[in-house]
Coordinates of C-alpha atoms in Angstrom, one line a residue:
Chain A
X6 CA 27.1 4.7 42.4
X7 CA 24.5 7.5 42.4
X8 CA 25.5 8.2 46.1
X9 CA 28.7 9.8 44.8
X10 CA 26.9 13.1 42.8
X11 CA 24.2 12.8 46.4
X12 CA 27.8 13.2 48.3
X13 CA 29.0 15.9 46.2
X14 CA 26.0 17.7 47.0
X15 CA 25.9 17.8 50.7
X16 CA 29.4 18.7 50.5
X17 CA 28.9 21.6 48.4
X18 CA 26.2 22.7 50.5
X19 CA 27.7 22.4 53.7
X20 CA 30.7 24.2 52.7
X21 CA 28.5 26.9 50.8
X22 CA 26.8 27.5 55.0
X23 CA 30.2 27.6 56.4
X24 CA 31.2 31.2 54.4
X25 CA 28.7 32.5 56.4
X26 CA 29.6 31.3 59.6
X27 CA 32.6 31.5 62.2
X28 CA 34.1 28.9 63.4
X29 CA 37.5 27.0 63.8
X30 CA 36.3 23.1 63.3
X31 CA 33.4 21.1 62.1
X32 CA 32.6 18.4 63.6
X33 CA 29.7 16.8 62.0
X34 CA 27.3 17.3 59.5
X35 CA 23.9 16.0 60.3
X36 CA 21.3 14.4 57.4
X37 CA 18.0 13.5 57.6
X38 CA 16.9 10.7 55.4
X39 CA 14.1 8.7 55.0
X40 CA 13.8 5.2 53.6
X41 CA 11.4 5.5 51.0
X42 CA 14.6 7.3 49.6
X43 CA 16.7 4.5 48.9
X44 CA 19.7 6.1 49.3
X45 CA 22.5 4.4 51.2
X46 CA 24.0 6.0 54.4
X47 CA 27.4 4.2 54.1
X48 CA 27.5 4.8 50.4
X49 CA 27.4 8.4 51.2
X50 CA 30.1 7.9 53.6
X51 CA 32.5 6.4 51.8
X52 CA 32.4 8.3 49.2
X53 CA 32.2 11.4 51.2
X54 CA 35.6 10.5 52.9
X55 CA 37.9 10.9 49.4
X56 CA 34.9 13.7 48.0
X57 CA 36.0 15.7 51.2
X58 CA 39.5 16.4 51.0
X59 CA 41.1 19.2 50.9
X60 CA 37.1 20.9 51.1
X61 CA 36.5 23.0 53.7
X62 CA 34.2 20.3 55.4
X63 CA 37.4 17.9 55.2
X64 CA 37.0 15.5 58.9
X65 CA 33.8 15.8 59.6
X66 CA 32.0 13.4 60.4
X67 CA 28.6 12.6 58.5
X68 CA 25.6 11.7 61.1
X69 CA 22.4 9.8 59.7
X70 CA 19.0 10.2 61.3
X71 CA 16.7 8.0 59.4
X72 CA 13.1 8.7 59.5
X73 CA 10.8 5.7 59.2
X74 CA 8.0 5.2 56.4
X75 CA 4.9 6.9 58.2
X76 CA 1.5 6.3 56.4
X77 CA -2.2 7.7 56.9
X78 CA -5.1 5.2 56.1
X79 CA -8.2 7.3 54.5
X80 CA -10.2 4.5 55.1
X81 CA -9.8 3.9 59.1
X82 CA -8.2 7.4 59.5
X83 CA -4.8 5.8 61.2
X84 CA -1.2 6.7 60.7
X85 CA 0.9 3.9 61.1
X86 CA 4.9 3.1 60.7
X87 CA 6.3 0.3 58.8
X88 CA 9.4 -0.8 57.5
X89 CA 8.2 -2.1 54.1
X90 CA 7.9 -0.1 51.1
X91 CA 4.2 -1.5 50.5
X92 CA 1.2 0.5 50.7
X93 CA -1.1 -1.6 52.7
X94 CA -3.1 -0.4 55.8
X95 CA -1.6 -2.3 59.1
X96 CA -5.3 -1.8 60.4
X97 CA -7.6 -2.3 57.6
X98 CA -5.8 -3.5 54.8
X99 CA -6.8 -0.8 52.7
X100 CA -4.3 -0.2 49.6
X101 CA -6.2 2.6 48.4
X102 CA -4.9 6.5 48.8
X103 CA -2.4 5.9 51.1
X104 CA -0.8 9.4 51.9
X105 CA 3.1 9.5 52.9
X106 CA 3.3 11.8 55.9
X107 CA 7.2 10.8 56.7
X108 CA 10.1 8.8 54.6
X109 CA 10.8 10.8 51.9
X110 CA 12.6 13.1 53.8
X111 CA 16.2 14.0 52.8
X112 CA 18.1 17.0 53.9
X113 CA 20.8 18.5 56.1
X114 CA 19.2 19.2 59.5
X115 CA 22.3 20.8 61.1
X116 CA 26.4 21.1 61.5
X117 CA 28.2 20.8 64.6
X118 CA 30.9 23.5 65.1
X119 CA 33.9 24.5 67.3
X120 CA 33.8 28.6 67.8
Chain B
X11 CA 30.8 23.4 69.8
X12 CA 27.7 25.0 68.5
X13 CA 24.9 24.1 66.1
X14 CA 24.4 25.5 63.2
X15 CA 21.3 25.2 61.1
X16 CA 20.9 24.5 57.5
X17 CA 17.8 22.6 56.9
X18 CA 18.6 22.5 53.4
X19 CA 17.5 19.9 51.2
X20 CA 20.3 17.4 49.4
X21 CA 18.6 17.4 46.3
X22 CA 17.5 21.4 46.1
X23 CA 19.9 21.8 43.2
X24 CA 18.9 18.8 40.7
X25 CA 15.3 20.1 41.4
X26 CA 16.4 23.4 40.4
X27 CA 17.6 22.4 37.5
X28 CA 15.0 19.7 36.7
X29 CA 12.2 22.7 37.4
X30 CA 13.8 25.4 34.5
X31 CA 13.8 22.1 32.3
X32 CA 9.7 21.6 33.1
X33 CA 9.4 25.4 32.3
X34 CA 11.0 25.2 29.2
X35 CA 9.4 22.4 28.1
X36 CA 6.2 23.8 29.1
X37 CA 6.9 27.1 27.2
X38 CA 7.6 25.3 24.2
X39 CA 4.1 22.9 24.8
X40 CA 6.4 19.5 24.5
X41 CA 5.0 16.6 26.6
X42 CA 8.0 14.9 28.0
X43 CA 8.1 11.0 29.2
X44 CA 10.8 9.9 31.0
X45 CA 11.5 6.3 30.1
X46 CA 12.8 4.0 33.2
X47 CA 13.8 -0.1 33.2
X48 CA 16.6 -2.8 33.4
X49 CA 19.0 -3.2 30.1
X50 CA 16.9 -5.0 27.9
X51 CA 13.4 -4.7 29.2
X52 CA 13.1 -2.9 25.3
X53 CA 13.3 0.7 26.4
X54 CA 14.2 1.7 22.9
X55 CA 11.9 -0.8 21.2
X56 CA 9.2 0.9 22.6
X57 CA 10.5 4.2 21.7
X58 CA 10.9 2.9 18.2
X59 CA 7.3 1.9 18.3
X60 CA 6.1 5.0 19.3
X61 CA 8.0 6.9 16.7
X62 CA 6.2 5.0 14.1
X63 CA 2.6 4.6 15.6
X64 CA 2.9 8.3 15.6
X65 CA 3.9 9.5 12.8
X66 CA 2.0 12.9 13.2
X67 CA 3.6 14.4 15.9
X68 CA 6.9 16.2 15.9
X69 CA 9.4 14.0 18.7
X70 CA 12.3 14.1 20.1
X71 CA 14.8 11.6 21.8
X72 CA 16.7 11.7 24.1
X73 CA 18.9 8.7 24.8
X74 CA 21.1 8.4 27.5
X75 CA 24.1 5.3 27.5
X76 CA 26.8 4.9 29.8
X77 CA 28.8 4.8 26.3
X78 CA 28.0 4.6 22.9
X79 CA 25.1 5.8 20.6
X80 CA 23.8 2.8 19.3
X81 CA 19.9 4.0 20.2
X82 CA 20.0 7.3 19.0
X83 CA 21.3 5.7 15.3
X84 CA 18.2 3.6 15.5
X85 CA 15.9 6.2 16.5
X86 CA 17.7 8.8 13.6
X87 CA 17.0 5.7 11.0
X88 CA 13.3 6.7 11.7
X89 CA 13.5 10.4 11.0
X90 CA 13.6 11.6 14.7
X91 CA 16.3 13.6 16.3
X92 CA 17.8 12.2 18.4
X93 CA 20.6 13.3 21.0
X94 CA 22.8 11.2 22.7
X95 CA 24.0 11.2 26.2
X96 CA 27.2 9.3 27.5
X97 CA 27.0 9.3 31.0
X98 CA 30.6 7.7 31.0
X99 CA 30.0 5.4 33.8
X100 CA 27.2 7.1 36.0
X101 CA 24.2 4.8 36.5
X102 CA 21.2 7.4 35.9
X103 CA 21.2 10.6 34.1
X104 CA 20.1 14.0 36.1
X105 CA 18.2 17.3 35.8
X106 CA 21.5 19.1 34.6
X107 CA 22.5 16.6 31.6
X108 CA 18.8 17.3 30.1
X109 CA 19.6 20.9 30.4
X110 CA 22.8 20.8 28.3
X111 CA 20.6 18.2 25.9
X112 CA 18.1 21.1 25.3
X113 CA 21.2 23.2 24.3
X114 CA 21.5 21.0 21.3
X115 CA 17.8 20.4 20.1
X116 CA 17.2 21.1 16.6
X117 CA 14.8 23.6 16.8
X118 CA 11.7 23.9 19.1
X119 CA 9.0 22.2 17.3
X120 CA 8.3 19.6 19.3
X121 CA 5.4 17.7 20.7
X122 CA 7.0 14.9 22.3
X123 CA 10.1 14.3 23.9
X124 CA 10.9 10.6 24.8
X125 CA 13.9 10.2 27.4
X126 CA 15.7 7.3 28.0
X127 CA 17.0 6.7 31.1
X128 CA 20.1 4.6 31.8
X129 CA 19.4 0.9 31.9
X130 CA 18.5 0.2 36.0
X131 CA 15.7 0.4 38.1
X132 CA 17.5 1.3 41.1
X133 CA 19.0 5.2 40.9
X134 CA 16.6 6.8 38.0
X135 CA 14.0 7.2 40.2
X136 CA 15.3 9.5 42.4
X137 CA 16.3 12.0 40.5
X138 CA 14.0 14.6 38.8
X139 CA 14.5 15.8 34.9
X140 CA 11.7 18.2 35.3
X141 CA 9.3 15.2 32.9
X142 CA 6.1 15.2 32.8
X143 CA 5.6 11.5 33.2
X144 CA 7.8 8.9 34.6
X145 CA 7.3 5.5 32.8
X146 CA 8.6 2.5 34.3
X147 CA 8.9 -0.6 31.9
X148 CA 9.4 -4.4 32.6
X149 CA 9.8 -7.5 31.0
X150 CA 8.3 -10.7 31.4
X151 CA 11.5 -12.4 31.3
X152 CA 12.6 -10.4 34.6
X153 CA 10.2 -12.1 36.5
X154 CA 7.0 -10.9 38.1
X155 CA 8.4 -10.0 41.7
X156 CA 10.7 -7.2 40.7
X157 CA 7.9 -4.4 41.7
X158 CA 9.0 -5.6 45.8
X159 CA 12.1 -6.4 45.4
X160 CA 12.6 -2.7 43.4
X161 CA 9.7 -0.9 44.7
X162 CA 11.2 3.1 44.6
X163 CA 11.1 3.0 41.1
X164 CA 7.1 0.9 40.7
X165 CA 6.2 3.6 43.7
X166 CA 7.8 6.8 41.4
X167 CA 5.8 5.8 38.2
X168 CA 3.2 7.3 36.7
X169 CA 2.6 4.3 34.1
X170 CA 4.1 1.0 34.3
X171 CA 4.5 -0.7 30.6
X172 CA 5.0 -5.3 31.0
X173 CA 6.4 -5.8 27.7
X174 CA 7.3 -8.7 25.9
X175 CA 4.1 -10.3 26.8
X176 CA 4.8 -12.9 23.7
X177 CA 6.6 -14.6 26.0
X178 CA 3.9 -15.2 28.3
X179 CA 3.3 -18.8 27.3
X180 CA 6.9 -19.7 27.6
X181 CA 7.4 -18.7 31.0
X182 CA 6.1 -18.6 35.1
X183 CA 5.1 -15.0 34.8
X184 CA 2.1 -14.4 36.8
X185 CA 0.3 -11.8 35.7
X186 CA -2.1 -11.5 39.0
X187 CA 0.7 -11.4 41.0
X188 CA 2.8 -9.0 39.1
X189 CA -0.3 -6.2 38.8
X190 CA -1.0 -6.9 43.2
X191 CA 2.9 -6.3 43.7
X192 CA 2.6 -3.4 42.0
X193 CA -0.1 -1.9 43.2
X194 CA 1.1 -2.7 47.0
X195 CA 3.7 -0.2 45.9
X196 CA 1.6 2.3 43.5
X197 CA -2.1 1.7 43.9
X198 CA -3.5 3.9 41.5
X199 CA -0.9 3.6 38.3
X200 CA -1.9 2.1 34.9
X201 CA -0.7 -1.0 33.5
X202 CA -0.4 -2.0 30.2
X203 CA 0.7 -5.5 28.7
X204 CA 2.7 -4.9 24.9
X205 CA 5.0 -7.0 23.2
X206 CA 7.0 -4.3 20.7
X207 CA 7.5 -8.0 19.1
X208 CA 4.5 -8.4 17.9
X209 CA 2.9 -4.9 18.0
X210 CA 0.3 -6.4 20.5
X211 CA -0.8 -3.8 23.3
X212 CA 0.9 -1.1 21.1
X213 CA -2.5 0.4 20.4
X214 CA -3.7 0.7 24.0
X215 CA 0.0 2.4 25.0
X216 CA -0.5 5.2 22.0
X217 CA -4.1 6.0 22.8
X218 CA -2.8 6.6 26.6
X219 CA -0.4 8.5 25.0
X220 CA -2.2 10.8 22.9
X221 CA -5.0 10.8 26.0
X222 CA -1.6 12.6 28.2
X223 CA -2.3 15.5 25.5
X224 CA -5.6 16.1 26.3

């Protein structure tokens, strides 16, 4: 449900960069998210699908890139990737001061346009 | 075809939003706590026993309800304002709703303002309301593995509250397990055991309370 105000947004946005563009078509609008965001790229679709009409960014088509959980160990001085959203060295086991250096990530990288 | 570049982030305009609220609250020196858990975990109990454990501070409340305004009766019973968002079906309320709350506050004496967030510990987290603190609450009778299986919210709080720890002794709550899930989400944050029940805990939760003025 909170993907639908989340869809509303990147529409608004995306039509908000087309005024200053030219262009005949959009193809696709292309999001960066990561997954310590929890939101839900099909959600976001679906609800993007009735959310678009008769907007200005009406057919395109949404592209996800997702961006892994990437964590830096103080203790052993690694990064690492991992799929779970637990703060645990994969090389230590250290649970202490874990810094995020990717996954929160979640923004429009880029639209795809016919001139 | 041709790219175009936006790099713009999704949620720039509820942090917009969310940062005049922090600004306002800061210019009026209000501490503000925004209150996070399932339906039932006692959200408003603990409001209501914060209300009365202090009774020296000017607070404010700010209860948001998919419908109704059965909270913000309770909390006006006690003598605090209290203003009532309907979010009409939306699961979490945002930066802009506490804006238009603001709109409607009584005056700007306050010290404290308590918000409650819709009942869920899935969407509230993501979204900022430009608070101070985000406190996420459970209840024993939710069961001690929710902090994995709902770790966004556990990893977004600055305090987690267990409450209902009355109920303890009638359940398989495990305590040691519940405080290692949570910190493999959030390994710093404080936890503190209450029961709004029985008033236990309640002392520890105020003195980290009046400790956030300091």
């Amino acid at each position: 449900m909170h993907e639908y105000s989340i869809t509303e947004s990147i529409i608004n946005i995306a039509c908000e960069e087309l005024k200053n563009i030219n262009y005949t078509k959009i193809n696709s609008i292309n999001i960066v998210i990561g997954k310590l965001n929890g939101f839900s790229p099909e959600c976001i679709k679906f609800y993007f699908e009735f959310l678009s009409k008769d907007t200005e960014v009406e057919n395109a088509e949404l592209k996800f890139t997702l961006k892994n959980i990437k964590l830096f160990c103080p203790e052993c001085k690694k990064e690492f990737e991992t799929d779970e959203i637990l703060f645990i060295c994969h090389f230590c086991n250290n649970t202490k001061n874990l810094s995020i250096l990717s996954g929160k990530e979640f923004y429009i990288d880029d639209m795809e346009v016919q001139e | 075809m041709k790219k175009v570049n936006v790099q713009k982030e999704i949620l720039s305009s509820n942090d917009y939003v969310a940062q005049q609220n922090k600004d306002f609250f800061n210019h009026i020196n209000a501490t503000v706590l925004n209150i996070m858990a399932s339906p039932g975990a006692g959200k408003t109990s603990v409001i209501l026993q914060t209300i009365k454990n202090l009774p020296d501070l000017n607070l404010l409340v700010i209860e948001g309800d998919i419908a109704g305004d059965i909270d913000a009766r309770k909390v006006e019973e006690l003598g605090v304002p209290a203003i009532q968002i309907n979010t009409g079906g939306g699961c979490h309320l945002n930066a802009s709703m506490i804006q238009a709350a603001i709109e409607r506050f009584p005056n700007n004496n306050i010290d404290m303002v308590l918000i409650e967030n819709v009942g869920n510990l899935i969407c509230p987290a993501q979204l900022n309301l430009g608070e101070d603190f985000k406190v996420v609450i459970l209840s024993v009778p939710e069961g001690h593995d929710k902090p994995l299986k709902y770790p966004i919210i556990f990893q977004s709080a600055n305090l987690v509250l267990l409450n209902k720890i009355d109920l303890l002794p009638l359940s398989d709550f495990d305590m040691a397990e519940f405080t290692g899930y949570v910190r493999r989400v959030n390994p710093d944050v404080e936890i503190i055991g209450l029961s709004c029940k029985t008033g236990e805990g309640i002392e520890e939760w105020i003195e980290c309370l009046k400790g956030s003025f300091e």
